Amino acid sequence: MSDQEINPAEGVKTPVENPEVNTTESNTTPDNLEATGQETAETQVEGKEESKGNAQDATPDATENGTHDTPDAKGEEKTGTTDVNDELEKVRKERANKKWPSVKHLPKDMLKVNRKGCPEREKSDPSVLPDSDDPKAIRWQVEFYFSDSNLPKDKFLWEKTGGSKNKPVPLSLICSFSRMRRFKPYSAVVEALKTSQRLVIEGAEGEETVRRKEPCKPSKDIEDQIEERTTYIKGFGEETKTSQFDIEEFLFQYGEVNAVRLRRDDTGEDRVFKGSVFVEWANLSTAWKFETLKPQPEWKGHPLIIMPKSVYDRQSQEEERERAFKGHLNYGQHAKSGRGSHQSRGNHRGSDSGNWKQRREEDQRNGFNDRRGRRDLRGRGRGRGNNRGRGGDSAHHGNGEQQPVNRDYSKPQIQISRESEKMLAEDAERDAEAQANGKRTRDDDASADTPPAKKVNAKEAVVA
């Protein structure tokens, strides 16, 4: 923000705090923390008394307004609420049916972020902004700290307020945050917050405290409402010291803004700005008007990608699933080995495994050798026991000498055990002795000893 006059649309509030800055600022403990705690304890009592007085002063007005309510007025109020709900439902349906751009296909002229680095890249720095006493800027900044979208996520401030207990916080502590230091003098901050519709200023002069008018009670419904009125915008390019504030000022002209959150890459230490933001508008209607503007808003003459946050989240999840699926396929291809691998037999590393003609030509050029490029047909591996198993080039015997392996592949060889070999040798020896003595072999003897088959007279058998 600057001291120059900002002319946002009606109802536009002051810039919002960068979430990263919020956390850092809220955890920045001032030097006089102990004294601040004492002031808080004292101002709580004074605040209660003043609160009672304020409540009494407000009672007549409330009573007067209440006495003039008529059945007709109540009926009109109900009708108005019904019309608003119908309008919101219409917006939700149109939002769901609208064809949104894809985050995969970025406009050609859109500003992008160089993930490898950029010499002009700088982090947003509120200290570069000039001093200001703008009541709108002051009011909105403090209201953001206590908002439903920030307070539950701000650990430091949540503890200070006691959560849903809504304890008052010293205004001097709020003014010590980096985004508040430029608002001067202190009295200007006090005066600006006195007209806030969401906050209450209490305490003696110089010891003021601030709290919400209604306690913060986080719920799923509130989170859904915040999500619904948030828009995703991409195309802001590299970050500079004033990026946060320039983007805020750019968006103020389109409606009331609750928060502008710069999206950062959490995977690296530098947390580089991604060139995109989440914008929380005051309500769904304002978000829808911005998302459907014609012509579409541009950033410094360059196009932007604009869509509801829910649509972006869905597209991002789909992209993550596709990336994970592709990674799984790539891992499966690289993990293949041995049989069936494209880098296994035949050494087809440079050829297409599905082109059978090319494989046939390679085999013809190689003379139909073994696809491992060897002619010895040794099989896989060296075998067990120093080349004694399958694939060994030589046979080792007990005396340590190597004998050449018989490579006669003309006839199939039958492998038998030593015991079987011994039995066959004994049988062969007996047969040889029998032939030498003029005797028939055992097979011949068996056939000679066998009596001839008895002939049966079929006719006699029938008569019997």
JSON list of C-alpha atoms in Angstrom, two decimals, residues 149-369:
[
{"chain": "A", "resi": 149, "resn": "SER", "atom": "CA", "xyz": [-10.13, -17.12, 7.92]},
{"chain": "A", "resi": 150, "resn": "ASN", "atom": "CA", "xyz": [-7.01, -16.02, 9.82]},
{"chain": "A", "resi": 151, "resn": "LEU", "atom": "CA", "xyz": [-7.54, -16.19, 13.59]},
{"chain": "A", "resi": 152, "resn": "PRO", "atom": "CA", "xyz": [-7.99, -19.99, 13.89]},
{"chain": "A", "resi": 153, "resn": "LYS", "atom": "CA", "xyz": [-4.81, -20.51, 11.82]},
{"chain": "A", "resi": 154, "resn": "ASP", "atom": "CA", "xyz": [-2.72, -17.92, 13.68]},
{"chain": "A", "resi": 155, "resn": "LYS", "atom": "CA", "xyz": [-1.36, -19.89, 16.62]},
{"chain": "A", "resi": 156, "resn": "PHE", "atom": "CA", "xyz": [0.10, -16.87, 18.43]},
{"chain": "A", "resi": 157, "resn": "LEU", "atom": "CA", "xyz": [-3.01, -14.68, 18.19]},
{"chain": "A", "resi": 158, "resn": "TRP", "atom": "CA", "xyz": [-5.34, -17.62, 18.85]},
{"chain": "A", "resi": 159, "resn": "GLU", "atom": "CA", "xyz": [-3.60, -18.25, 22.16]},
{"chain": "A", "resi": 160, "resn": "LYS", "atom": "CA", "xyz": [-3.69, -14.54, 23.05]},
{"chain": "A", "resi": 161, "resn": "THR", "atom": "CA", "xyz": [-7.44, -14.34, 22.49]},
{"chain": "A", "resi": 162, "resn": "GLY", "atom": "CA", "xyz": [-8.09, -17.64, 24.21]},
{"chain": "A", "resi": 163, "resn": "GLY", "atom": "CA", "xyz": [-9.82, -18.90, 21.10]},
{"chain": "A", "resi": 164, "resn": "SER", "atom": "CA", "xyz": [-13.57, -18.84, 21.52]},
{"chain": "A", "resi": 165, "resn": "LYS", "atom": "CA", "xyz": [-13.15, -17.07, 24.90]},
{"chain": "A", "resi": 166, "resn": "ASN", "atom": "CA", "xyz": [-12.56, -13.87, 22.91]},
{"chain": "A", "resi": 167, "resn": "LYS", "atom": "CA", "xyz": [-10.13, -12.28, 25.36]},
{"chain": "A", "resi": 168, "resn": "PRO", "atom": "CA", "xyz": [-9.07, -8.68, 24.58]},
{"chain": "A", "resi": 169, "resn": "VAL", "atom": "CA", "xyz": [-5.59, -8.19, 23.13]},
{"chain": "A", "resi": 170, "resn": "PRO", "atom": "CA", "xyz": [-3.45, -5.09, 23.79]},
{"chain": "A", "resi": 171, "resn": "LEU", "atom": "CA", "xyz": [-3.59, -2.79, 20.78]},
{"chain": "A", "resi": 172, "resn": "SER", "atom": "CA", "xyz": [0.08, -1.99, 21.27]},
{"chain": "A", "resi": 173, "resn": "LEU", "atom": "CA", "xyz": [0.86, -5.65, 20.55]},
{"chain": "A", "resi": 174, "resn": "ILE", "atom": "CA", "xyz": [-1.14, -5.52, 17.31]},
{"chain": "A", "resi": 175, "resn": "CYS", "atom": "CA", "xyz": [0.68, -2.35, 16.26]},
{"chain": "A", "resi": 176, "resn": "SER", "atom": "CA", "xyz": [4.02, -4.16, 16.67]},
{"chain": "A", "resi": 177, "resn": "PHE", "atom": "CA", "xyz": [3.25, -6.48, 13.71]},
{"chain": "A", "resi": 178, "resn": "SER", "atom": "CA", "xyz": [5.26, -5.65, 10.60]},
{"chain": "A", "resi": 179, "resn": "ARG", "atom": "CA", "xyz": [2.19, -4.80, 8.48]},
{"chain": "A", "resi": 180, "resn": "MET", "atom": "CA", "xyz": [1.00, -2.37, 11.19]},
{"chain": "A", "resi": 181, "resn": "ARG", "atom": "CA", "xyz": [4.22, -0.50, 11.85]},
{"chain": "A", "resi": 182, "resn": "ARG", "atom": "CA", "xyz": [3.67, 1.94, 9.02]},
{"chain": "A", "resi": 183, "resn": "PHE", "atom": "CA", "xyz": [0.34, 3.13, 10.41]},
{"chain": "A", "resi": 184, "resn": "LYS", "atom": "CA", "xyz": [1.12, 6.25, 12.43]},
{"chain": "A", "resi": 185, "resn": "PRO", "atom": "CA", "xyz": [0.39, 7.87, 14.80]},
{"chain": "A", "resi": 186, "resn": "TYR", "atom": "CA", "xyz": [-0.98, 5.43, 17.37]},
{"chain": "A", "resi": 187, "resn": "SER", "atom": "CA", "xyz": [-4.00, 7.67, 17.94]},
{"chain": "A", "resi": 188, "resn": "ALA", "atom": "CA", "xyz": [-4.96, 7.27, 14.26]},
{"chain": "A", "resi": 189, "resn": "VAL", "atom": "CA", "xyz": [-5.16, 3.50, 14.76]},
{"chain": "A", "resi": 190, "resn": "VAL", "atom": "CA", "xyz": [-7.41, 3.93, 17.78]},
{"chain": "A", "resi": 191, "resn": "GLU", "atom": "CA", "xyz": [-9.76, 6.29, 15.99]},
{"chain": "A", "resi": 192, "resn": "ALA", "atom": "CA", "xyz": [-9.97, 4.07, 12.93]},
{"chain": "A", "resi": 193, "resn": "LEU", "atom": "CA", "xyz": [-10.93, 0.99, 14.96]},
{"chain": "A", "resi": 194, "resn": "LYS", "atom": "CA", "xyz": [-13.65, 2.81, 16.88]},
{"chain": "A", "resi": 195, "resn": "THR", "atom": "CA", "xyz": [-15.80, 2.76, 13.74]},
{"chain": "A", "resi": 196, "resn": "SER", "atom": "CA", "xyz": [-15.20, -0.94, 13.00]},
{"chain": "A", "resi": 197, "resn": "GLN", "atom": "CA", "xyz": [-18.32, -3.07, 12.58]},
{"chain": "A", "resi": 198, "resn": "ARG", "atom": "CA", "xyz": [-16.51, -6.22, 13.72]},
{"chain": "A", "resi": 199, "resn": "LEU", "atom": "CA", "xyz": [-14.15, -5.15, 16.51]},
{"chain": "A", "resi": 200, "resn": "VAL", "atom": "CA", "xyz": [-14.48, -3.48, 19.92]},
{"chain": "A", "resi": 201, "resn": "ILE", "atom": "CA", "xyz": [-11.92, -1.03, 21.36]},
{"chain": "A", "resi": 202, "resn": "GLU", "atom": "CA", "xyz": [-11.77, -0.86, 25.16]},
{"chain": "A", "resi": 203, "resn": "GLY", "atom": "CA", "xyz": [-9.50, 0.44, 27.89]},
{"chain": "A", "resi": 204, "resn": "ALA", "atom": "CA", "xyz": [-7.99, 3.67, 29.07]},
{"chain": "A", "resi": 205, "resn": "GLU", "atom": "CA", "xyz": [-6.13, 6.01, 26.73]},
{"chain": "A", "resi": 206, "resn": "GLY", "atom": "CA", "xyz": [-2.78, 4.53, 25.78]},
{"chain": "A", "resi": 207, "resn": "GLU", "atom": "CA", "xyz": [-3.79, 1.14, 27.15]},
{"chain": "A", "resi": 208, "resn": "GLU", "atom": "CA", "xyz": [-6.47, 0.20, 24.65]},
{"chain": "A", "resi": 209, "resn": "THR", "atom": "CA", "xyz": [-7.35, -3.40, 23.90]},
{"chain": "A", "resi": 210, "resn": "VAL", "atom": "CA", "xyz": [-9.14, -4.90, 20.91]},
{"chain": "A", "resi": 211, "resn": "ARG", "atom": "CA", "xyz": [-11.40, -7.91, 20.60]},
{"chain": "A", "resi": 212, "resn": "ARG", "atom": "CA", "xyz": [-14.08, -9.31, 18.28]},
{"chain": "A", "resi": 213, "resn": "LYS", "atom": "CA", "xyz": [-17.70, -8.35, 18.77]},
{"chain": "A", "resi": 214, "resn": "GLU", "atom": "CA", "xyz": [-18.62, -12.01, 18.38]},
{"chain": "A", "resi": 215, "resn": "PRO", "atom": "CA", "xyz": [-16.38, -14.86, 19.53]},
{"chain": "A", "resi": 216, "resn": "CYS", "atom": "CA", "xyz": [-14.70, -16.92, 16.85]},
{"chain": "A", "resi": 217, "resn": "LYS", "atom": "CA", "xyz": [-16.15, -20.42, 16.71]},
{"chain": "A", "resi": 218, "resn": "PRO", "atom": "CA", "xyz": [-14.56, -22.42, 13.88]},
{"chain": "A", "resi": 219, "resn": "SER", "atom": "CA", "xyz": [-16.84, -24.92, 12.19]},
{"chain": "A", "resi": 220, "resn": "LYS", "atom": "CA", "xyz": [-17.10, -26.97, 9.02]},
{"chain": "A", "resi": 221, "resn": "ASP", "atom": "CA", "xyz": [-19.82, -24.65, 7.72]},
{"chain": "A", "resi": 222, "resn": "ILE", "atom": "CA", "xyz": [-17.60, -21.59, 8.09]},
{"chain": "A", "resi": 223, "resn": "GLU", "atom": "CA", "xyz": [-14.71, -23.35, 6.36]},
{"chain": "A", "resi": 224, "resn": "ASP", "atom": "CA", "xyz": [-17.01, -24.34, 3.48]},
{"chain": "A", "resi": 225, "resn": "GLN", "atom": "CA", "xyz": [-18.22, -20.76, 3.12]},
{"chain": "A", "resi": 226, "resn": "ILE", "atom": "CA", "xyz": [-14.64, -19.46, 3.00]},
{"chain": "A", "resi": 227, "resn": "GLU", "atom": "CA", "xyz": [-13.73, -22.10, 0.43]},
{"chain": "A", "resi": 228, "resn": "GLU", "atom": "CA", "xyz": [-16.77, -21.25, -1.68]},
{"chain": "A", "resi": 229, "resn": "ARG", "atom": "CA", "xyz": [-15.99, -17.53, -1.95]},
{"chain": "A", "resi": 230, "resn": "THR", "atom": "CA", "xyz": [-12.30, -18.02, -2.77]},
{"chain": "A", "resi": 231, "resn": "THR", "atom": "CA", "xyz": [-10.91, -17.56, -6.29]},
{"chain": "A", "resi": 232, "resn": "TYR", "atom": "CA", "xyz": [-7.70, -18.91, -7.83]},
{"chain": "A", "resi": 233, "resn": "ILE", "atom": "CA", "xyz": [-5.76, -16.45, -10.01]},
{"chain": "A", "resi": 234, "resn": "LYS", "atom": "CA", "xyz": [-2.49, -17.22, -11.82]},
{"chain": "A", "resi": 235, "resn": "GLY", "atom": "CA", "xyz": [-0.20, -15.07, -13.98]},
{"chain": "A", "resi": 236, "resn": "PHE", "atom": "CA", "xyz": [1.47, -12.52, -11.69]},
{"chain": "A", "resi": 237, "resn": "GLY", "atom": "CA", "xyz": [5.03, -13.50, -12.64]},
{"chain": "A", "resi": 238, "resn": "GLU", "atom": "CA", "xyz": [8.10, -13.13, -10.43]},
{"chain": "A", "resi": 239, "resn": "GLU", "atom": "CA", "xyz": [7.80, -11.73, -6.91]},
{"chain": "A", "resi": 240, "resn": "THR", "atom": "CA", "xyz": [9.11, -8.29, -5.97]},
{"chain": "A", "resi": 241, "resn": "LYS", "atom": "CA", "xyz": [9.16, -6.43, -2.65]},
{"chain": "A", "resi": 242, "resn": "THR", "atom": "CA", "xyz": [5.79, -4.86, -3.41]},
{"chain": "A", "resi": 243, "resn": "SER", "atom": "CA", "xyz": [4.06, -7.84, -5.09]},
{"chain": "A", "resi": 244, "resn": "GLN", "atom": "CA", "xyz": [1.76, -8.53, -2.13]},
{"chain": "A", "resi": 245, "resn": "PHE", "atom": "CA", "xyz": [0.57, -4.95, -1.94]},
{"chain": "A", "resi": 246, "resn": "ASP", "atom": "CA", "xyz": [0.39, -4.36, -5.70]},
{"chain": "A", "resi": 247, "resn": "ILE", "atom": "CA", "xyz": [-1.82, -7.44, -6.15]},
{"chain": "A", "resi": 248, "resn": "GLU", "atom": "CA", "xyz": [-4.05, -6.37, -3.28]},
{"chain": "A", "resi": 249, "resn": "GLU", "atom": "CA", "xyz": [-4.49, -2.89, -4.74]},
{"chain": "A", "resi": 250, "resn": "PHE", "atom": "CA", "xyz": [-5.23, -4.43, -8.16]},
{"chain": "A", "resi": 251, "resn": "LEU", "atom": "CA", "xyz": [-8.02, -6.60, -6.72]},
{"chain": "A", "resi": 252, "resn": "PHE", "atom": "CA", "xyz": [-9.65, -3.90, -4.58]},
{"chain": "A", "resi": 253, "resn": "GLN", "atom": "CA", "xyz": [-11.22, -2.32, -7.65]},
{"chain": "A", "resi": 254, "resn": "TYR", "atom": "CA", "xyz": [-13.35, -5.41, -8.28]},
{"chain": "A", "resi": 255, "resn": "GLY", "atom": "CA", "xyz": [-15.09, -5.73, -4.90]},
{"chain": "A", "resi": 256, "resn": "GLU", "atom": "CA", "xyz": [-14.66, -6.25, -1.17]},
{"chain": "A", "resi": 257, "resn": "VAL", "atom": "CA", "xyz": [-11.68, -8.50, -0.46]},
{"chain": "A", "resi": 258, "resn": "ASN", "atom": "CA", "xyz": [-11.20, -10.51, 2.73]},
{"chain": "A", "resi": 259, "resn": "ALA", "atom": "CA", "xyz": [-7.75, -11.96, 2.05]},
{"chain": "A", "resi": 260, "resn": "VAL", "atom": "CA", "xyz": [-5.07, -12.28, -0.62]},
{"chain": "A", "resi": 261, "resn": "ARG", "atom": "CA", "xyz": [-2.75, -15.22, -0.08]},
{"chain": "A", "resi": 262, "resn": "LEU", "atom": "CA", "xyz": [0.38, -15.58, -2.19]},
{"chain": "A", "resi": 263, "resn": "ARG", "atom": "CA", "xyz": [0.92, -19.24, -3.02]},
{"chain": "A", "resi": 264, "resn": "ARG", "atom": "CA", "xyz": [4.46, -20.50, -2.40]},
{"chain": "A", "resi": 265, "resn": "ASP", "atom": "CA", "xyz": [6.41, -23.65, -3.17]},
{"chain": "A", "resi": 266, "resn": "ASP", "atom": "CA", "xyz": [6.75, -25.45, 0.16]},
{"chain": "A", "resi": 267, "resn": "THR", "atom": "CA", "xyz": [9.18, -28.07, -1.21]},
{"chain": "A", "resi": 268, "resn": "GLY", "atom": "CA", "xyz": [12.17, -25.70, -1.15]},
{"chain": "A", "resi": 269, "resn": "GLU", "atom": "CA", "xyz": [13.79, -23.64, 1.58]},
{"chain": "A", "resi": 270, "resn": "ASP", "atom": "CA", "xyz": [13.25, -20.36, -0.29]},
{"chain": "A", "resi": 271, "resn": "ARG", "atom": "CA", "xyz": [9.49, -20.92, -0.60]},
{"chain": "A", "resi": 272, "resn": "VAL", "atom": "CA", "xyz": [9.39, -19.40, -4.07]},
{"chain": "A", "resi": 273, "resn": "PHE", "atom": "CA", "xyz": [6.26, -17.52, -5.13]},
{"chain": "A", "resi": 274, "resn": "LYS", "atom": "CA", "xyz": [4.34, -19.58, -7.69]},
{"chain": "A", "resi": 275, "resn": "GLY", "atom": "CA", "xyz": [2.90, -16.58, -9.50]},
{"chain": "A", "resi": 276, "resn": "SER", "atom": "CA", "xyz": [-0.63, -17.37, -8.28]},
{"chain": "A", "resi": 277, "resn": "VAL", "atom": "CA", "xyz": [-2.85, -16.31, -5.39]},
{"chain": "A", "resi": 278, "resn": "PHE", "atom": "CA", "xyz": [-5.99, -17.34, -3.55]},
{"chain": "A", "resi": 279, "resn": "VAL", "atom": "CA", "xyz": [-8.38, -14.41, -3.14]},
{"chain": "A", "resi": 280, "resn": "GLU", "atom": "CA", "xyz": [-11.10, -14.63, -0.51]},
{"chain": "A", "resi": 281, "resn": "TRP", "atom": "CA", "xyz": [-13.93, -12.27, -1.37]},
{"chain": "A", "resi": 282, "resn": "ALA", "atom": "CA", "xyz": [-16.54, -10.92, 1.03]},
{"chain": "A", "resi": 283, "resn": "ASN", "atom": "CA", "xyz": [-19.22, -13.25, -0.38]},
{"chain": "A", "resi": 284, "resn": "LEU", "atom": "CA", "xyz": [-19.99, -15.69, -3.17]},
{"chain": "A", "resi": 285, "resn": "SER", "atom": "CA", "xyz": [-21.75, -13.09, -5.33]},
{"chain": "A", "resi": 286, "resn": "THR", "atom": "CA", "xyz": [-18.67, -10.87, -5.42]},
{"chain": "A", "resi": 287, "resn": "ALA", "atom": "CA", "xyz": [-16.48, -13.83, -6.31]},
{"chain": "A", "resi": 288, "resn": "TRP", "atom": "CA", "xyz": [-18.81, -14.88, -9.14]},
{"chain": "A", "resi": 289, "resn": "LYS", "atom": "CA", "xyz": [-18.92, -11.37, -10.60]},
{"chain": "A", "resi": 290, "resn": "PHE", "atom": "CA", "xyz": [-15.14, -11.22, -10.73]},
{"chain": "A", "resi": 291, "resn": "GLU", "atom": "CA", "xyz": [-14.81, -14.72, -12.19]},
{"chain": "A", "resi": 292, "resn": "THR", "atom": "CA", "xyz": [-17.22, -13.93, -15.04]},
{"chain": "A", "resi": 293, "resn": "LEU", "atom": "CA", "xyz": [-16.04, -10.43, -15.94]},
{"chain": "A", "resi": 294, "resn": "LYS", "atom": "CA", "xyz": [-15.98, -9.57, -19.65]},
{"chain": "A", "resi": 295, "resn": "PRO", "atom": "CA", "xyz": [-13.40, -8.67, -20.77]},
{"chain": "A", "resi": 296, "resn": "GLN", "atom": "CA", "xyz": [-11.36, -10.70, -18.32]},
{"chain": "A", "resi": 297, "resn": "PRO", "atom": "CA", "xyz": [-9.00, -8.71, -16.06]},
{"chain": "A", "resi": 298, "resn": "GLU", "atom": "CA", "xyz": [-5.31, -8.59, -17.06]},
{"chain": "A", "resi": 299, "resn": "TRP", "atom": "CA", "xyz": [-2.15, -8.08, -15.04]},
{"chain": "A", "resi": 300, "resn": "LYS", "atom": "CA", "xyz": [0.11, -5.43, -16.55]},
{"chain": "A", "resi": 301, "resn": "GLY", "atom": "CA", "xyz": [-1.26, -6.19, -20.01]},
{"chain": "A", "resi": 302, "resn": "HIS", "atom": "CA", "xyz": [-0.85, -9.97, -19.68]},
{"chain": "A", "resi": 303, "resn": "PRO", "atom": "CA", "xyz": [-3.65, -12.57, -19.44]},
{"chain": "A", "resi": 304, "resn": "LEU", "atom": "CA", "xyz": [-4.63, -14.30, -16.22]},
{"chain": "A", "resi": 305, "resn": "ILE", "atom": "CA", "xyz": [-6.10, -17.71, -15.44]},
{"chain": "A", "resi": 306, "resn": "ILE", "atom": "CA", "xyz": [-9.15, -17.26, -13.20]},
{"chain": "A", "resi": 307, "resn": "MET", "atom": "CA", "xyz": [-11.32, -19.98, -11.68]},
{"chain": "A", "resi": 308, "resn": "PRO", "atom": "CA", "xyz": [-12.95, -20.94, -8.35]},
{"chain": "A", "resi": 309, "resn": "LYS", "atom": "CA", "xyz": [-10.60, -22.53, -5.85]},
{"chain": "A", "resi": 310, "resn": "SER", "atom": "CA", "xyz": [-12.70, -25.69, -5.80]},
{"chain": "A", "resi": 311, "resn": "VAL", "atom": "CA", "xyz": [-12.23, -26.08, -9.57]},
{"chain": "A", "resi": 312, "resn": "TYR", "atom": "CA", "xyz": [-8.49, -25.55, -9.26]},
{"chain": "A", "resi": 313, "resn": "ASP", "atom": "CA", "xyz": [-8.24, -28.11, -6.46]},
{"chain": "A", "resi": 314, "resn": "ARG", "atom": "CA", "xyz": [-10.07, -30.68, -8.57]},
{"chain": "A", "resi": 315, "resn": "GLN", "atom": "CA", "xyz": [-7.84, -30.08, -11.61]},
{"chain": "A", "resi": 316, "resn": "SER", "atom": "CA", "xyz": [-4.74, -30.20, -9.42]},
{"chain": "A", "resi": 317, "resn": "GLN", "atom": "CA", "xyz": [-5.78, -33.55, -7.93]},
{"chain": "A", "resi": 318, "resn": "GLU", "atom": "CA", "xyz": [-6.41, -35.00, -11.38]},
{"chain": "A", "resi": 319, "resn": "GLU", "atom": "CA", "xyz": [-2.99, -33.81, -12.52]},
{"chain": "A", "resi": 320, "resn": "GLU", "atom": "CA", "xyz": [-1.36, -35.42, -9.49]},
{"chain": "A", "resi": 321, "resn": "ARG", "atom": "CA", "xyz": [-3.08, -38.74, -10.23]},
{"chain": "A", "resi": 322, "resn": "GLU", "atom": "CA", "xyz": [-1.94, -38.64, -13.87]},
{"chain": "A", "resi": 323, "resn": "ARG", "atom": "CA", "xyz": [1.61, -37.83, -12.80]},
{"chain": "A", "resi": 324, "resn": "ALA", "atom": "CA", "xyz": [1.62, -40.68, -10.29]},
{"chain": "A", "resi": 325, "resn": "PHE", "atom": "CA", "xyz": [0.24, -43.10, -12.90]},
{"chain": "A", "resi": 326, "resn": "LYS", "atom": "CA", "xyz": [2.90, -42.12, -15.46]},
{"chain": "A", "resi": 327, "resn": "GLY", "atom": "CA", "xyz": [5.57, -42.47, -12.80]},
{"chain": "A", "resi": 328, "resn": "HIS", "atom": "CA", "xyz": [4.31, -45.97, -12.03]},
{"chain": "A", "resi": 329, "resn": "LEU", "atom": "CA", "xyz": [4.52, -46.94, -15.70]},
{"chain": "A", "resi": 330, "resn": "ASN", "atom": "CA", "xyz": [8.02, -45.53, -16.06]},
{"chain": "A", "resi": 331, "resn": "TYR", "atom": "CA", "xyz": [9.12, -47.35, -12.94]},
{"chain": "A", "resi": 332, "resn": "GLY", "atom": "CA", "xyz": [7.73, -50.63, -14.31]},
{"chain": "A", "resi": 333, "resn": "GLN", "atom": "CA", "xyz": [9.61, -50.23, -17.59]},
{"chain": "A", "resi": 334, "resn": "HIS", "atom": "CA", "xyz": [12.91, -49.44, -15.90]},
{"chain": "A", "resi": 335, "resn": "ALA", "atom": "CA", "xyz": [12.48, -52.25, -13.40]},
{"chain": "A", "resi": 336, "resn": "LYS", "atom": "CA", "xyz": [12.11, -54.94, -16.08]},
{"chain": "A", "resi": 337, "resn": "SER", "atom": "CA", "xyz": [15.04, -57.30, -16.44]},
{"chain": "A", "resi": 338, "resn": "GLY", "atom": "CA", "xyz": [15.77, -60.79, -17.75]},
{"chain": "A", "resi": 339, "resn": "ARG", "atom": "CA", "xyz": [13.12, -62.45, -19.85]},
{"chain": "A", "resi": 340, "resn": "GLY", "atom": "CA", "xyz": [10.67, -60.11, -21.49]},
{"chain": "A", "resi": 341, "resn": "SER", "atom": "CA", "xyz": [12.88, -57.07, -21.00]},
{"chain": "A", "resi": 342, "resn": "HIS", "atom": "CA", "xyz": [13.50, -54.78, -23.93]},
{"chain": "A", "resi": 343, "resn": "GLN", "atom": "CA", "xyz": [17.16, -54.64, -22.89]},
{"chain": "A", "resi": 344, "resn": "SER", "atom": "CA", "xyz": [17.65, -58.37, -22.46]},
{"chain": "A", "resi": 345, "resn": "ARG", "atom": "CA", "xyz": [18.11, -61.03, -25.11]},
{"chain": "A", "resi": 346, "resn": "GLY", "atom": "CA", "xyz": [19.19, -59.94, -28.53]},
{"chain": "A", "resi": 347, "resn": "ASN", "atom": "CA", "xyz": [20.57, -56.64, -27.24]},
{"chain": "A", "resi": 348, "resn": "HIS", "atom": "CA", "xyz": [17.69, -54.71, -28.81]},
{"chain": "A", "resi": 349, "resn": "ARG", "atom": "CA", "xyz": [18.44, -51.55, -26.88]},
{"chain": "A", "resi": 350, "resn": "GLY", "atom": "CA", "xyz": [18.29, -49.30, -29.89]},
{"chain": "A", "resi": 351, "resn": "SER", "atom": "CA", "xyz": [15.43, -50.94, -31.74]},
{"chain": "A", "resi": 352, "resn": "ASP", "atom": "CA", "xyz": [11.72, -50.95, -31.36]},
{"chain": "A", "resi": 353, "resn": "SER", "atom": "CA", "xyz": [10.71, -54.12, -29.54]},
{"chain": "A", "resi": 354, "resn": "GLY", "atom": "CA", "xyz": [7.41, -54.20, -31.38]},
{"chain": "A", "resi": 355, "resn": "ASN", "atom": "CA", "xyz": [8.95, -54.10, -34.91]},
{"chain": "A", "resi": 356, "resn": "TRP", "atom": "CA", "xyz": [9.35, -57.78, -35.82]},
{"chain": "A", "resi": 357, "resn": "LYS", "atom": "CA", "xyz": [10.69, -56.99, -39.29]},
{"chain": "A", "resi": 358, "resn": "GLN", "atom": "CA", "xyz": [13.57, -55.04, -37.85]},
{"chain": "A", "resi": 359, "resn": "ARG", "atom": "CA", "xyz": [14.36, -57.86, -35.42]},
{"chain": "A", "resi": 360, "resn": "ARG", "atom": "CA", "xyz": [14.31, -60.38, -38.29]},
{"chain": "A", "resi": 361, "resn": "GLU", "atom": "CA", "xyz": [16.74, -58.25, -40.34]},
{"chain": "A", "resi": 362, "resn": "GLU", "atom": "CA", "xyz": [19.09, -58.01, -37.35]},
{"chain": "A", "resi": 363, "resn": "ASP", "atom": "CA", "xyz": [18.97, -61.79, -36.92]},
{"chain": "A", "resi": 364, "resn": "GLN", "atom": "CA", "xyz": [19.78, -62.27, -40.60]},
{"chain": "A", "resi": 365, "resn": "ARG", "atom": "CA", "xyz": [22.74, -59.93, -40.37]},
{"chain": "A", "resi": 366, "resn": "ASN", "atom": "CA", "xyz": [23.99, -61.77, -37.28]},
{"chain": "A", "resi": 367, "resn": "GLY", "atom": "CA", "xyz": [23.71, -65.14, -38.99]},
{"chain": "A", "resi": 368, "resn": "PHE", "atom": "CA", "xyz": [20.91, -66.19, -36.63]},
{"chain": "A", "resi": 369, "resn": "ASN", "atom": "CA", "xyz": [23.37, -66.36, -33.76]}
]
